[in-house]
C-alpha positions as a Markdown table, in Angstrom:
| # | Residue | x | y | z |
|---|---|---|---|---|
| 1 | Met | 42.0 | 150.3 | 95.7 |
| 2 | Ile | 40.3 | 153.7 | 95.3 |
| 3 | Gly | 37.7 | 154.1 | 98.1 |
| 4 | Asn | 38.4 | 150.6 | 99.5 |
| 5 | Tyr | 41.1 | 151.2 | 102.1 |
| 6 | Gly | 39.3 | 149.8 | 105.2 |
| 7 | Leu | 40.4 | 146.7 | 107.1 |
| 8 | Ile | 37.4 | 144.9 | 105.7 |
| 9 | Asp | 37.3 | 144.7 | 101.9 |
| 10 | Leu | 34.0 | 146.1 | 100.5 |
| 11 | Asp | 33.9 | 143.1 | 98.2 |
| 12 | Thr | 33.8 | 140.6 | 101.0 |
| 13 | Pro | 30.4 | 138.9 | 100.9 |
| 14 | Lys | 28.2 | 139.5 | 104.0 |
| 15 | Ser | 27.9 | 135.8 | 104.4 |
| 16 | Ala | 31.7 | 135.8 | 105.3 |
| 17 | Tyr | 31.4 | 138.4 | 108.1 |
| 18 | Thr | 31.2 | 135.7 | 110.8 |
| 19 | Lys | 32.5 | 132.3 | 111.5 |
| 20 | Lys | 32.3 | 129.7 | 114.2 |
| 21 | Ser | 35.4 | 128.9 | 116.3 |
| 22 | Leu | 36.7 | 125.5 | 115.5 |
| 23 | Glu | 37.5 | 124.9 | 119.2 |
| 24 | Thr | 34.7 | 126.5 | 121.2 |
| 25 | Gly | 31.9 | 127.1 | 118.6 |
| 26 | Glu | 31.7 | 130.8 | 119.7 |
| 27 | Glu | 31.1 | 133.4 | 117.0 |
| 28 | Leu | 34.1 | 135.1 | 115.4 |
| 29 | Val | 33.7 | 138.3 | 113.6 |
| 30 | Leu | 35.6 | 139.5 | 110.5 |
| 31 | Val | 38.4 | 142.0 | 111.3 |
| 32 | Phe | 40.4 | 142.0 | 108.1 |
| 33 | Ser | 39.9 | 140.9 | 104.5 |
| 34 | Asp | 41.3 | 141.3 | 101.1 |
| 35 | Glu | 39.4 | 139.9 | 98.1 |
| 36 | Phe | 42.0 | 141.0 | 95.5 |
| 37 | Asn | 39.2 | 141.9 | 93.1 |
| 38 | Val | 40.6 | 145.3 | 92.0 |
| 39 | Glu | 42.6 | 144.6 | 88.8 |
| 40 | Gly | 46.3 | 145.5 | 88.4 |
| 41 | Arg | 47.2 | 146.4 | 92.0 |
| 42 | Thr | 50.9 | 146.8 | 92.6 |
| 43 | Phe | 52.8 | 146.3 | 95.9 |
| 44 | Tyr | 56.0 | 148.4 | 95.7 |
| 45 | Ala | 56.8 | 150.2 | 98.9 |
| 46 | Gly | 54.1 | 152.8 | 99.6 |
| 47 | Asp | 51.6 | 151.5 | 97.0 |
| 48 | Asp | 49.3 | 149.7 | 99.4 |
| 49 | Pro | 48.0 | 150.3 | 102.9 |
| 50 | Tyr | 48.4 | 146.7 | 104.1 |
| 51 | Trp | 50.9 | 144.9 | 101.8 |
| 52 | Glu | 54.4 | 145.4 | 100.5 |
| 53 | Ala | 56.4 | 143.2 | 98.1 |
| 54 | Val | 60.0 | 142.8 | 98.9 |
| 55 | Asp | 63.1 | 143.2 | 96.7 |
| 56 | Phe | 65.9 | 140.9 | 97.8 |
| 57 | Trp | 67.4 | 137.4 | 97.8 |
| 58 | Tyr | 66.1 | 135.2 | 100.6 |
| 59 | Trp | 69.5 | 133.9 | 101.6 |
| 60 | Gly | 68.3 | 132.3 | 104.9 |
| 61 | Thr | 67.1 | 129.2 | 103.1 |
| 62 | Ser | 69.5 | 129.3 | 100.2 |
| 63 | Asp | 66.7 | 130.1 | 97.7 |
| 64 | Leu | 67.4 | 130.1 | 94.0 |
| 65 | Glu | 65.1 | 133.1 | 93.2 |
| 66 | Trp | 65.2 | 136.8 | 93.5 |
| 67 | Tyr | 62.1 | 138.3 | 95.0 |
| 68 | Asp | 61.0 | 141.2 | 92.8 |
| 69 | Pro | 57.9 | 143.3 | 93.4 |
| 70 | Lys | 56.9 | 143.2 | 89.7 |
| 71 | Gln | 56.2 | 139.5 | 90.1 |
| 72 | Ile | 53.1 | 140.2 | 92.2 |
| 73 | Thr | 49.9 | 141.8 | 91.0 |
| 74 | Thr | 46.1 | 141.2 | 91.0 |
| 75 | Lys | 44.5 | 139.7 | 87.9 |
| 76 | Asp | 41.1 | 138.1 | 87.2 |
| 77 | Gly | 40.1 | 138.6 | 90.8 |
| 78 | Tyr | 43.1 | 136.9 | 92.4 |
| 79 | Leu | 46.4 | 137.9 | 93.9 |
| 80 | Gln | 49.0 | 136.3 | 91.6 |
| 81 | Ile | 52.6 | 135.6 | 92.5 |
| 82 | Lys | 54.5 | 134.5 | 89.4 |
| 83 | Met | 57.8 | 132.6 | 89.3 |
| 84 | Glu | 59.8 | 132.8 | 86.1 |
| 85 | Lys | 63.0 | 131.2 | 84.9 |
| 86 | Val | 65.2 | 133.8 | 83.5 |
| 87 | Thr | 67.3 | 133.3 | 80.4 |
| 88 | Asp | 70.1 | 135.6 | 81.5 |
| 89 | Pro | 70.8 | 135.4 | 85.3 |
| 90 | Ser | 73.1 | 138.4 | 85.0 |
| 91 | Thr | 70.0 | 140.5 | 84.6 |
| 92 | Asn | 68.5 | 139.0 | 87.8 |
| 93 | His | 71.2 | 139.4 | 90.4 |
| 94 | Asn | 72.9 | 136.3 | 89.1 |
| 95 | Leu | 70.0 | 134.1 | 90.1 |
| 96 | Thr | 68.1 | 131.7 | 87.8 |
| 97 | Tyr | 64.6 | 132.4 | 89.0 |
| 98 | Arg | 62.5 | 135.5 | 89.7 |
| 99 | Ser | 59.5 | 135.4 | 92.0 |
| 100 | Gly | 57.7 | 137.3 | 94.8 |
| 101 | Met | 57.1 | 137.7 | 98.5 |
| 102 | Leu | 54.3 | 139.8 | 100.0 |
| 103 | Gln | 54.3 | 141.0 | 103.6 |
| 104 | Ser | 51.9 | 142.9 | 105.8 |
| 105 | Trp | 54.8 | 143.7 | 108.2 |
| 106 | Asn | 54.1 | 146.7 | 110.4 |
| 107 | Lys | 50.9 | 147.4 | 108.4 |
| 108 | Phe | 48.4 | 144.8 | 109.5 |
| 109 | Cys | 48.9 | 142.4 | 112.5 |
| 110 | Phe | 46.6 | 140.3 | 114.6 |
| 111 | Thr | 46.9 | 138.6 | 118.0 |
| 112 | Gly | 44.8 | 135.5 | 118.3 |
| 113 | Gly | 41.9 | 134.5 | 116.1 |
| 114 | Leu | 41.4 | 132.7 | 112.8 |
| 115 | Ile | 43.2 | 133.3 | 109.5 |
| 116 | Glu | 41.9 | 131.7 | 106.3 |
| 117 | Ala | 42.9 | 132.0 | 102.7 |
| 118 | Ser | 41.6 | 130.5 | 99.4 |
| 119 | Val | 44.6 | 129.4 | 97.4 |
| 120 | Arg | 45.4 | 127.7 | 94.1 |
| 121 | Leu | 48.8 | 126.2 | 94.4 |
| 122 | Pro | 51.4 | 126.7 | 91.6 |
| 123 | Gly | 52.5 | 124.0 | 89.1 |
| 124 | Ser | 51.2 | 120.5 | 89.4 |
| 125 | His | 50.9 | 118.0 | 92.2 |
| 126 | Ser | 53.4 | 115.7 | 90.5 |
| 127 | Ala | 56.5 | 117.9 | 89.8 |
| 128 | Gly | 58.3 | 119.0 | 92.9 |
| 129 | Gly | 60.7 | 121.8 | 93.7 |
| 130 | Leu | 58.4 | 124.8 | 94.1 |
| 131 | Trp | 58.0 | 126.1 | 97.6 |
| 132 | Pro | 54.8 | 128.1 | 98.0 |
| 133 | Ala | 54.0 | 129.3 | 101.5 |
| 134 | Leu | 51.6 | 131.3 | 103.6 |
| 135 | Trp | 52.8 | 132.1 | 107.1 |
| 136 | Thr | 52.8 | 134.5 | 110.0 |
| 137 | Leu | 55.6 | 136.0 | 112.1 |
| 138 | Gly | 55.9 | 138.3 | 115.1 |
| 139 | Asn | 56.2 | 142.0 | 114.1 |
| 140 | Leu | 59.5 | 142.5 | 115.9 |
| 141 | Gly | 61.2 | 140.3 | 113.2 |
| 142 | Arg | 60.9 | 141.2 | 109.5 |
| 143 | Ala | 61.2 | 138.2 | 107.2 |
| 144 | Gly | 64.3 | 138.5 | 105.0 |
| 145 | Tyr | 65.9 | 141.2 | 107.2 |
| 146 | Gly | 68.4 | 139.1 | 109.0 |
| 147 | Ala | 69.6 | 141.5 | 111.7 |
| 148 | Thr | 66.0 | 141.9 | 113.0 |
| 149 | Leu | 65.5 | 138.2 | 113.3 |
| 150 | Glu | 68.8 | 137.3 | 115.0 |
| 151 | Gly | 68.0 | 136.3 | 118.6 |
| 152 | Leu | 64.3 | 136.8 | 118.1 |
| 153 | Trp | 63.2 | 134.0 | 115.6 |
| 154 | Pro | 61.9 | 131.4 | 116.5 |
| 155 | Tyr | 61.7 | 132.2 | 120.2 |
| 156 | Ser | 58.5 | 132.3 | 122.2 |
| 157 | Tyr | 59.7 | 132.6 | 125.8 |
| 158 | Asp | 59.2 | 134.8 | 128.9 |
| 159 | Asn | 61.4 | 133.4 | 131.6 |
| 160 | Cys | 64.9 | 134.2 | 132.8 |
| 161 | Asp | 66.9 | 131.0 | 132.6 |
| 162 | Ile | 69.2 | 129.0 | 130.4 |
| 163 | Gly | 66.7 | 129.0 | 127.6 |
| 164 | Thr | 67.7 | 132.6 | 126.9 |
| 165 | Leu | 71.5 | 131.9 | 126.6 |
| 166 | Pro | 73.5 | 131.1 | 123.5 |
| 167 | Asn | 73.2 | 127.5 | 122.4 |
| 168 | Gln | 71.0 | 126.8 | 125.4 |
| 169 | Thr | 74.1 | 126.0 | 127.4 |
| 170 | Tyr | 75.6 | 127.2 | 130.7 |
| 171 | Val | 77.8 | 130.2 | 130.5 |
| 172 | Asp | 80.9 | 127.9 | 130.8 |
| 173 | Lys | 79.4 | 125.6 | 128.0 |
| 174 | Ser | 79.7 | 122.6 | 130.3 |
| 175 | Gly | 76.0 | 121.5 | 130.0 |
| 176 | Pro | 73.3 | 120.6 | 130.3 |
| 177 | Leu | 74.0 | 117.3 | 128.7 |
| 178 | Ala | 70.9 | 117.5 | 126.5 |
| 179 | Ala | 72.3 | 120.7 | 125.0 |
| 180 | Ile | 75.7 | 119.4 | 124.1 |
| 181 | Ser | 74.7 | 115.9 | 123.0 |
| 182 | Gly | 71.8 | 114.1 | 121.5 |
| 183 | Gly | 70.9 | 117.1 | 119.3 |
| 184 | Asp | 71.3 | 117.7 | 115.6 |
| 185 | Gln | 73.1 | 114.7 | 114.0 |
| 186 | Tyr | 74.3 | 117.0 | 111.2 |
| 187 | His | 75.9 | 119.5 | 113.6 |
| 188 | Asp | 78.0 | 117.4 | 116.0 |
| 189 | Asp | 74.9 | 116.4 | 117.9 |
| 190 | Val | 74.7 | 119.7 | 119.7 |
| 191 | Leu | 71.2 | 121.0 | 120.3 |
| 192 | Ser | 71.3 | 124.7 | 119.3 |
| 193 | Tyr | 73.2 | 127.2 | 117.2 |
| 194 | Leu | 71.0 | 130.1 | 118.3 |
| 195 | Pro | 72.7 | 133.1 | 119.7 |
| 196 | Gly | 70.4 | 133.4 | 122.7 |
| 197 | Gln | 67.2 | 135.4 | 123.0 |
| 198 | Arg | 68.2 | 139.0 | 122.3 |
| 199 | Leu | 65.1 | 140.6 | 124.0 |
| 200 | Ser | 64.7 | 138.2 | 126.9 |
| 201 | Ala | 63.3 | 138.4 | 130.4 |
| 202 | Cys | 66.9 | 138.4 | 131.6 |
| 203 | Thr | 67.8 | 141.6 | 129.9 |
| 204 | Cys | 69.5 | 144.0 | 132.3 |
| 205 | Pro | 67.6 | 147.2 | 133.3 |
| 206 | Gly | 68.6 | 150.1 | 131.0 |
| 207 | Glu | 69.5 | 147.9 | 128.1 |
| 208 | Ser | 67.7 | 148.4 | 124.8 |
| 209 | His | 64.4 | 146.5 | 124.9 |
| 210 | Pro | 60.9 | 147.2 | 123.6 |
| 211 | Gly | 59.3 | 146.4 | 126.9 |
| 212 | Pro | 56.9 | 146.3 | 128.7 |
| 213 | Val | 58.5 | 146.4 | 132.1 |
| 214 | Arg | 56.9 | 144.4 | 135.0 |
| 215 | Ser | 56.3 | 145.9 | 138.4 |
| 216 | Asp | 59.5 | 144.3 | 139.7 |
| 217 | Gly | 61.6 | 146.1 | 137.1 |
| 218 | Thr | 62.1 | 143.1 | 134.8 |
| 219 | Tyr | 61.3 | 142.9 | 131.1 |
| 220 | Val | 58.7 | 140.8 | 129.4 |
| 221 | Gly | 60.5 | 138.4 | 127.1 |
| 222 | Arg | 60.0 | 139.4 | 123.5 |
| 223 | Ala | 60.6 | 137.6 | 120.2 |
| 224 | Ala | 59.4 | 136.8 | 116.6 |
| 225 | Pro | 57.5 | 133.5 | 116.8 |
| 226 | Glu | 56.4 | 131.8 | 113.6 |
| 227 | Ile | 53.1 | 130.0 | 112.8 |
| 228 | Asp | 52.7 | 128.7 | 109.3 |
| 229 | Val | 49.4 | 128.4 | 107.5 |
| 230 | Phe | 51.1 | 126.0 | 105.0 |
| 231 | Glu | 54.3 | 125.2 | 103.2 |
| 232 | Ala | 53.6 | 123.0 | 100.2 |
| 233 | Ile | 55.8 | 120.2 | 98.9 |
| 234 | Ile | 55.6 | 117.3 | 96.4 |
| 235 | Glu | 56.5 | 113.9 | 97.6 |
| 236 | Gly | 56.1 | 110.7 | 95.7 |
| 237 | Gly | 54.0 | 112.4 | 93.0 |
| 238 | Lys | 51.5 | 113.7 | 95.5 |
| 239 | Gly | 51.0 | 117.2 | 96.8 |
| 240 | Gln | 51.4 | 117.7 | 100.6 |
| 241 | Ile | 51.6 | 120.6 | 103.0 |
| 242 | Ser | 53.3 | 121.0 | 106.4 |
| 243 | Gln | 51.3 | 123.0 | 108.9 |
| 244 | Ser | 53.7 | 124.0 | 111.7 |
| 245 | Ser | 54.7 | 126.2 | 114.6 |
| 246 | Gln | 58.4 | 127.0 | 115.1 |
| 247 | Trp | 59.9 | 127.2 | 118.6 |
| 248 | Ala | 62.8 | 128.2 | 120.8 |
| 249 | Pro | 64.2 | 127.4 | 123.2 |
| 250 | Tyr | 64.2 | 123.6 | 122.4 |
| 251 | Asn | 63.2 | 120.4 | 124.1 |
| 252 | Ala | 65.8 | 117.7 | 124.4 |
| 253 | Gly | 66.2 | 116.1 | 121.0 |
| 254 | Tyr | 63.5 | 118.5 | 119.7 |
| 255 | Lys | 60.9 | 116.2 | 121.1 |
| 256 | Trp | 57.8 | 118.1 | 122.2 |
| 257 | Asp | 55.3 | 116.3 | 124.5 |
| 258 | Asn | 53.2 | 114.8 | 121.7 |
| 259 | Thr | 50.9 | 112.7 | 123.9 |
| 260 | Thr | 47.3 | 112.3 | 122.9 |
| 261 | Ala | 46.3 | 114.8 | 125.5 |
| 262 | Asn | 48.4 | 117.5 | 123.8 |
| 263 | Tyr | 47.3 | 117.2 | 120.1 |
| 264 | Lys | 44.5 | 115.9 | 117.9 |
| 265 | Ile | 44.5 | 114.7 | 114.3 |
| 266 | Tyr | 41.1 | 115.1 | 112.5 |
| 267 | Asp | 39.7 | 112.2 | 110.5 |
| 268 | Asp | 39.6 | 113.6 | 107.0 |
| 269 | Asp | 39.8 | 111.6 | 103.7 |
| 270 | Val | 41.8 | 114.3 | 101.9 |
| 271 | Ser | 44.3 | 115.4 | 104.6 |
| 272 | Gln | 45.2 | 112.0 | 106.1 |
| 273 | Thr | 47.3 | 114.0 | 108.5 |
| 274 | Ile | 50.3 | 112.5 | 110.3 |
| 275 | Leu | 52.8 | 114.1 | 112.7 |
| 276 | Asn | 55.7 | 115.3 | 110.7 |
| 277 | Pro | 58.8 | 113.2 | 111.5 |
| 278 | Tyr | 60.9 | 116.3 | 111.2 |
| 279 | Met | 61.0 | 117.9 | 114.6 |
| 280 | Gly | 63.9 | 120.4 | 114.3 |
| 281 | Gly | 67.6 | 121.1 | 114.2 |
| 282 | Val | 70.1 | 123.5 | 115.5 |
| 283 | Phe | 68.2 | 126.6 | 114.2 |
| 284 | Gln | 64.6 | 125.7 | 115.2 |
| 285 | Gln | 62.3 | 123.2 | 116.8 |
| 286 | Ala | 59.2 | 122.4 | 114.7 |
| 287 | Val | 55.8 | 121.1 | 115.8 |
| 288 | Ser | 54.3 | 120.1 | 112.6 |
| 289 | Gly | 51.6 | 118.1 | 110.9 |
| 290 | Leu | 51.9 | 116.7 | 107.4 |
| 291 | Ser | 48.8 | 116.5 | 105.2 |
| 292 | Phe | 47.9 | 115.7 | 101.6 |
| 293 | Thr | 46.3 | 118.5 | 99.6 |
| 294 | Asn | 43.3 | 118.5 | 97.3 |
| 295 | Gln | 45.2 | 117.2 | 94.3 |
| 296 | Ser | 42.9 | 119.1 | 91.9 |
| 297 | Cys | 43.7 | 122.5 | 93.5 |
| 298 | Tyr | 46.9 | 123.2 | 91.5 |
| 299 | Glu | 47.5 | 125.5 | 88.6 |
| 300 | Leu | 48.1 | 122.6 | 86.1 |
| 301 | Asp | 45.8 | 120.0 | 87.7 |
| 302 | Gly | 42.2 | 121.0 | 87.8 |
| 303 | Gly | 42.7 | 124.6 | 88.8 |
| 304 | Cys | 40.4 | 124.7 | 91.9 |
| 305 | Phe | 41.0 | 126.7 | 95.0 |
| 306 | Ala | 41.3 | 125.2 | 98.5 |
| 307 | Thr | 40.9 | 127.0 | 101.9 |
| 308 | Tyr | 43.9 | 126.8 | 104.3 |
| 309 | Gly | 44.2 | 128.5 | 107.6 |
| 310 | Phe | 44.7 | 128.2 | 111.4 |
| 311 | Glu | 42.9 | 129.3 | 114.5 |
| 312 | Tyr | 44.8 | 130.0 | 117.7 |
| 313 | Thr | 44.7 | 131.4 | 121.2 |
| 314 | Thr | 47.7 | 132.9 | 122.9 |
| 315 | Gly | 49.5 | 131.8 | 126.1 |
| 316 | Phe | 49.9 | 128.6 | 128.0 |
| 317 | Asp | 48.1 | 125.4 | 129.1 |
| 318 | Asn | 44.9 | 125.2 | 127.0 |
| 319 | Ala | 46.0 | 127.7 | 124.4 |
| 320 | Tyr | 46.0 | 126.0 | 121.0 |
| 321 | Ile | 46.6 | 126.1 | 117.3 |
| 322 | Thr | 44.2 | 124.4 | 114.9 |
| 323 | Trp | 45.1 | 124.1 | 111.3 |
| 324 | Ile | 42.7 | 124.0 | 108.3 |
| 325 | Asn | 43.4 | 122.1 | 105.0 |
| 326 | Asn | 40.9 | 122.0 | 102.1 |
| 327 | Gly | 38.3 | 123.8 | 104.2 |
| 328 | Asn | 38.3 | 121.3 | 107.1 |
| 329 | Pro | 40.3 | 121.0 | 110.3 |
| 330 | Ser | 43.4 | 118.9 | 109.8 |
| 331 | Trp | 45.2 | 118.9 | 113.2 |
| 332 | Arg | 45.6 | 120.8 | 116.5 |
| 333 | His | 48.2 | 121.1 | 119.2 |
| 334 | Tyr | 47.9 | 122.6 | 122.6 |
| 335 | Ala | 50.5 | 124.8 | 124.4 |
| 336 | Ser | 50.7 | 122.0 | 127.0 |
| 337 | Gly | 52.8 | 120.1 | 124.5 |
| 338 | Leu | 55.5 | 122.7 | 125.0 |
| 339 | Ser | 55.7 | 122.5 | 128.7 |
| 340 | Gly | 58.9 | 122.6 | 130.7 |
| 341 | Asp | 61.8 | 120.2 | 130.0 |
| 342 | Thr | 64.0 | 119.2 | 132.9 |
| 343 | Ala | 66.7 | 117.8 | 130.6 |
| 344 | Thr | 67.3 | 121.2 | 128.9 |
| 345 | Glu | 66.3 | 123.1 | 132.1 |
| 346 | Ile | 63.6 | 125.3 | 130.5 |
| 347 | Val | 60.1 | 126.1 | 131.5 |
| 348 | Ala | 56.9 | 126.2 | 129.4 |
| 349 | Arg | 56.7 | 128.2 | 126.1 |
| 350 | Pro | 53.6 | 130.1 | 125.3 |
| 351 | Ile | 51.8 | 130.0 | 121.9 |
| 352 | Ser | 52.7 | 133.4 | 120.4 |
| 353 | Glu | 51.6 | 136.4 | 122.4 |
| 354 | Glu | 53.2 | 138.8 | 119.8 |
| 355 | Pro | 51.3 | 140.7 | 117.1 |
| 356 | Met | 51.6 | 138.5 | 114.0 |
| 357 | Tyr | 51.8 | 139.7 | 110.4 |
| 358 | Ile | 51.1 | 137.8 | 107.2 |
| 359 | Ile | 53.6 | 136.7 | 104.6 |
| 360 | Thr | 53.0 | 134.8 | 101.3 |
| 361 | Asn | 55.7 | 133.8 | 98.9 |
| 362 | Leu | 56.6 | 131.4 | 96.1 |
| 363 | Gly | 60.2 | 130.1 | 96.5 |
| 364 | Ile | 62.4 | 127.4 | 95.1 |
| 365 | Ser | 65.3 | 125.8 | 96.9 |
| 366 | His | 67.2 | 122.6 | 97.0 |
| 367 | Gly | 66.8 | 122.8 | 100.8 |
| 368 | Phe | 63.0 | 122.1 | 100.5 |
| 369 | Gly | 62.7 | 119.0 | 98.3 |
| 370 | Thr | 64.2 | 118.0 | 95.0 |
| 371 | Val | 63.8 | 120.4 | 92.1 |
| 372 | Asp | 62.2 | 118.4 | 89.3 |
| 373 | Glu | 63.5 | 119.0 | 85.8 |
| 374 | Asn | 60.0 | 118.8 | 84.5 |
| 375 | Leu | 58.8 | 121.9 | 86.3 |
| 376 | Val | 56.9 | 124.3 | 84.0 |
| 377 | Phe | 57.6 | 128.0 | 84.0 |
| 378 | Pro | 56.2 | 130.5 | 84.6 |
| 379 | Ala | 54.4 | 129.1 | 87.6 |
| 380 | Thr | 51.8 | 131.1 | 89.5 |
| 381 | Met | 50.3 | 130.8 | 92.9 |
| 382 | Ser | 46.9 | 132.5 | 93.1 |
| 383 | Ile | 45.1 | 133.7 | 96.2 |
| 384 | Asp | 41.4 | 134.4 | 95.9 |
| 385 | Trp | 41.1 | 136.0 | 99.3 |
| 386 | Ile | 42.6 | 136.3 | 102.8 |
| 387 | Arg | 40.4 | 136.8 | 105.9 |
| 388 | Val | 41.0 | 137.2 | 109.6 |
| 389 | Tyr | 38.5 | 136.7 | 112.4 |
| 390 | Gln | 38.5 | 137.2 | 116.1 |
| 391 | Pro | 36.0 | 137.0 | 119.0 |
| 392 | Ser | 34.0 | 140.2 | 119.2 |
| 393 | Gly | 35.2 | 140.8 | 122.7 |
| 394 | Ser | 38.9 | 140.2 | 121.9 |
| 395 | Ile | 39.6 | 142.2 | 118.8 |
| 396 | Ala | 43.4 | 142.9 | 118.6 |
| 397 | Val | 44.6 | 144.0 | 115.2 |
| 398 | Ser | 47.4 | 146.4 | 116.0 |
| 399 | Cys | 51.1 | 145.9 | 115.2 |
| 400 | Asp | 51.9 | 148.0 | 118.3 |
| 401 | Pro | 49.6 | 146.8 | 121.1 |
| 402 | Glu | 50.2 | 148.2 | 124.5 |
| 403 | Asp | 51.1 | 144.9 | 126.1 |
| 404 | His | 53.5 | 144.0 | 123.3 |
| 405 | Pro | 54.7 | 147.3 | 121.8 |
| 406 | Thr | 56.9 | 147.3 | 118.7 |
| 407 | Ala | 56.7 | 150.8 | 117.1 |
| 408 | Asp | 59.3 | 152.7 | 119.2 |
| 409 | Tyr | 61.8 | 149.8 | 119.0 |
| 410 | Ile | 61.4 | 149.4 | 115.2 |
| 411 | Asn | 61.7 | 153.2 | 114.7 |
| 412 | Thr | 64.9 | 153.2 | 116.8 |
| 413 | Tyr | 66.5 | 150.6 | 114.6 |
| 414 | Ile | 64.7 | 151.4 | 111.4 |
| 415 | Glu | 67.8 | 150.9 | 109.3 |
| 416 | Ala | 67.9 | 147.2 | 110.2 |
| 417 | Tyr | 64.2 | 146.9 | 109.3 |
| 418 | Ser | 64.7 | 148.7 | 106.0 |
| 419 | Asn | 68.0 | 147.2 | 104.7 |
| 420 | Pro | 68.0 | 143.4 | 103.9 |
| 421 | Asn | 71.8 | 143.5 | 103.4 |
| 422 | Ile | 72.3 | 144.0 | 107.2 |
| 423 | Thr | 72.2 | 140.4 | 108.2 |
| 424 | Thr | 73.5 | 140.3 | 111.8 |
| 425 | Trp | 72.9 | 142.5 | 114.8 |
| 426 | Val | 76.4 | 143.0 | 116.1 |
| 427 | Asp | 78.9 | 142.4 | 113.2 |
| 428 | Gly | 76.6 | 143.7 | 110.5 |
| 429 | Tyr | 74.5 | 146.4 | 112.2 |
| 430 | Lys | 77.2 | 147.3 | 114.8 |
| 431 | Gln | 74.7 | 147.4 | 117.6 |
| 432 | Pro | 75.5 | 146.0 | 121.1 |
| 433 | Trp | 73.8 | 142.8 | 122.2 |
| 434 | Pro | 71.7 | 143.6 | 125.2 |
| 435 | Lys | 73.3 | 142.4 | 128.4 |
| 436 | Asn | 71.8 | 139.2 | 129.9 |
| 437 | Lys | 71.8 | 139.0 | 133.7 |
| 438 | Leu | 72.9 | 135.4 | 133.7 |
| 439 | Gln | 76.1 | 136.3 | 131.8 |
| 440 | Gln | 77.1 | 139.0 | 134.3 |
| 441 | Thr | 79.4 | 138.5 | 137.4 |
| 442 | Asn | 77.4 | 136.8 | 140.1 |
| 443 | Gln | 74.4 | 137.1 | 137.8 |
| 444 | Gln | 74.0 | 140.7 | 138.8 |
| 445 | Cys | 73.4 | 143.4 | 136.3 |
């Protein structure tokens, strides 16, 4: 990386310096790129200006691997994340597999625009169990650091109402009916197990909150929304990806308003996209498309690279997310599909207005498809490049923007953002949960 520390990699070809918006056709300019051409890069803490590999067990999805920084390097012009099956789990934190997760958390973030990556998926398109992913998350929540995520993921909400409360229920837990019935069939039909939005628009004045503060003295609702470039899975001997946004608070029955006015599926011979029948459970609502991958773009099946990505604008109404699979648009949804819901008594949720950072990882878990006994190890996900584009008049690449600041808050609670063993905010981190106006006597702070 000597002499190549800029936001735009010196190896990025000039032909890739601009792109056309998938929605408007306007020109987008390159604001960040990494071509991964320098051989032998390492990503331990402090090694790289934009990336850091983590060192922990990803317990949130009951993964079977330990994430170890030594599993990620650059080789032959690619970022390589290698998963190995270990012969002696006692040398690997008593886990059977060792792999890697790379994050740009608090180093590089973007708000709005287009992210693309050229990826060769690990393994083959016929043996399932691997869980490769490329995704983005709001900078106030650090993936794998549970305390930082509690009450922030997967919220995207800026209103003071029941949507900010634990379980999306009234304080006395008597309703609404849609919150206490008709929800997750595997969890007593209730709608939500979330603890409430920790940094909400209902936060009482003087409580710990990153801001900003409105002219009327109330806080802007803050959170850690998630938008996924892809999560890959094998079903029926064919490779597929889910391309999703995650949400809270939830619609009744997790059913977003998926009318034809609120989404579009592109006609593509490879993708053959459908709306994902999975729409959520007690821990998240998912708005998701399910597409076939290019079956030749796997490590053991052809070895080609395919381009994945998404373009998005922030906010409400006509704000949108458009996903890319195999270099072509696969599907799009508009913020209007997440409008208010009278049954759960919530208002519209915006497409993320938070600064988003990039995560890529190679996991394995029984919770994301059957683990095939024919899997071949080691298995390697390779990324040729990652590039981010924005309109020239709307460049926003700070992790600490003025309208959605994060730095002071993160520095105040840096232990939670540095120690993955602190998994909860109150019991684990011993920090008070900010007071919510709606939970106070007469709803007065």
